[in-house]
GROMACS .gro file of C-alpha atoms in nm:
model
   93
    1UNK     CA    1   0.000   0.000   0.000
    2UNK     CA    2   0.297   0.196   0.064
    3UNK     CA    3   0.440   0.176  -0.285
    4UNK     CA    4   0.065   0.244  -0.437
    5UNK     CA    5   0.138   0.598  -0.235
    6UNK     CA    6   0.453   0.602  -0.336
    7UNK     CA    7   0.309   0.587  -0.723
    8UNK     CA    8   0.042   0.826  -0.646
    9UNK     CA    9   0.265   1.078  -0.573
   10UNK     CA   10   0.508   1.053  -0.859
   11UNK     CA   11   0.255   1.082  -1.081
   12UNK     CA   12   0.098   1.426  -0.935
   13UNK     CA   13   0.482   1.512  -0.975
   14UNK     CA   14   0.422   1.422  -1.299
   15UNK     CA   15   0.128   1.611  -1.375
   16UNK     CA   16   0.246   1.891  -1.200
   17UNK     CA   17   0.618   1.919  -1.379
   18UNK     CA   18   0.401   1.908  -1.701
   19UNK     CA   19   0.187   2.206  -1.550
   20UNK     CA   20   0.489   2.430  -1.403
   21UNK     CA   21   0.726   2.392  -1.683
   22UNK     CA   22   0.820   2.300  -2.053
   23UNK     CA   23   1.140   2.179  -1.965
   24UNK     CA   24   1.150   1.861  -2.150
   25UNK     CA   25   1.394   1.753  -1.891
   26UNK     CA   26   1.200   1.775  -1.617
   27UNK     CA   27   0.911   1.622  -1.825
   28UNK     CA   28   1.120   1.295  -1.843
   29UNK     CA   29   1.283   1.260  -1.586
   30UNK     CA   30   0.924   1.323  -1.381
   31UNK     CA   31   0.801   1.056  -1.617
   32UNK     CA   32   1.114   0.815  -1.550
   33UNK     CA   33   1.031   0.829  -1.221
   34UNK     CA   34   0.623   0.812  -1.223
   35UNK     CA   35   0.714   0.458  -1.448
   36UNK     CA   36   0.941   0.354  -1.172
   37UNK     CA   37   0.710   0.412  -0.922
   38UNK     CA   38   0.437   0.224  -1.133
   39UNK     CA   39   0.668  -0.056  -1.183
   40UNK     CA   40   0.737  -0.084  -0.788
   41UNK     CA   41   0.402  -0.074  -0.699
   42UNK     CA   42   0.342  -0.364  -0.942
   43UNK     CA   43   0.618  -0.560  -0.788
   44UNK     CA   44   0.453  -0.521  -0.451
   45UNK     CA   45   0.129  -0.616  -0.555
   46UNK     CA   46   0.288  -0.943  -0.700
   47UNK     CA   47   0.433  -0.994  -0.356
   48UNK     CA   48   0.162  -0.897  -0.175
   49UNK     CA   49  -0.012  -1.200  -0.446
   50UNK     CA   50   0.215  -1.448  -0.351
   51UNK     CA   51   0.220  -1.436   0.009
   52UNK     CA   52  -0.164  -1.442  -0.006
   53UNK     CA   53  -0.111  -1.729  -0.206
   54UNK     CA   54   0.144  -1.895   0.034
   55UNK     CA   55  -0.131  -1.794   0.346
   56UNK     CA   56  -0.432  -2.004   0.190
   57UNK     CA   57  -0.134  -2.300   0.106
   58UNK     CA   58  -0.043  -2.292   0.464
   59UNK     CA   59  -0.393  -2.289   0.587
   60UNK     CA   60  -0.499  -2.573   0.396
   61UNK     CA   61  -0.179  -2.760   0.542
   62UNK     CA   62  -0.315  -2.661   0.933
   63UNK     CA   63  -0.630  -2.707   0.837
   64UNK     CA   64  -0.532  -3.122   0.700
   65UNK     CA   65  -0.337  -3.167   1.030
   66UNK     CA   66  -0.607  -3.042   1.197
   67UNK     CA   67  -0.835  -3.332   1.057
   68UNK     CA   68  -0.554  -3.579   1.084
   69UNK     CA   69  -0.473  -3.487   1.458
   70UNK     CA   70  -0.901  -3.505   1.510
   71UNK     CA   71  -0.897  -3.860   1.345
   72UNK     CA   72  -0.608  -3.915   1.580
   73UNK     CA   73  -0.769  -3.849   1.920
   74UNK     CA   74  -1.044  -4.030   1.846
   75UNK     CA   75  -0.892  -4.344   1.752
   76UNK     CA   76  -0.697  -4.287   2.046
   77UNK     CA   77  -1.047  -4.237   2.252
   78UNK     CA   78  -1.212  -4.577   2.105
   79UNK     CA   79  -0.861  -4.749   2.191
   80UNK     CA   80  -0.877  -4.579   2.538
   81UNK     CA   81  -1.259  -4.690   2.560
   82UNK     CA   82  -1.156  -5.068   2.458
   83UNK     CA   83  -0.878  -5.090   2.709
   84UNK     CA   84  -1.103  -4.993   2.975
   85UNK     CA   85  -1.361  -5.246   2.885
   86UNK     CA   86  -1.071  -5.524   2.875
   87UNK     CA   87  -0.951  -5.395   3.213
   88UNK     CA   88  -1.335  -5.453   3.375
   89UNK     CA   89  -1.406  -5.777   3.210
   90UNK     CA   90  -1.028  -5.883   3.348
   91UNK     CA   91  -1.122  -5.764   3.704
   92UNK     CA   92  -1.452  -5.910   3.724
   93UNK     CA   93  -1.301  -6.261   3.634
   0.00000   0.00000   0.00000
């Protein structure tokens, strides 16, 4: 968001260099460095993209370990609940 600023103003710099003067220097260079800004801002939205991207691949990993640890516990519940039956049939022979 910072480099979409950063764009925002080079470009009134832009406009503005094209207002106050006819110096074709300025022109460019104010236009070099409104494309620059452009192409940063691009770059940081691509970033920004990725790491979204990476976020959702990461959540979908937590969220499959999640399920596997559920499945887990509750295989380790019914093996729990199976000893305990064994151990009361045992003691009641």
């Amino acid at each position: 968001m910072r480099k979409l600023t950063i764009a925002g103003f080079a470009l009134a710099t832009v406009v503005t260099a094209g207002c106050a003067t006819t110096d074709q220097a300025a022109l460019d260079e104010a236009n070099a460095t409104a494309t620059s800004a452009e192409q940063t801002a691009e770059n940081a939205l691509n970033t920004a993209n990725s790491a979204a991207s990476a976020a959702r691949s990461a959540q979908q990993t937590a969220d499959e370990a999640l399920a596997a640890a559920r499945a887990a516990q509750q295989a380790a519940d019914e093996a729990n609940e199976r000893a305990k039956r064994m151990l009361e049939r045992a003691s009641q022979k």
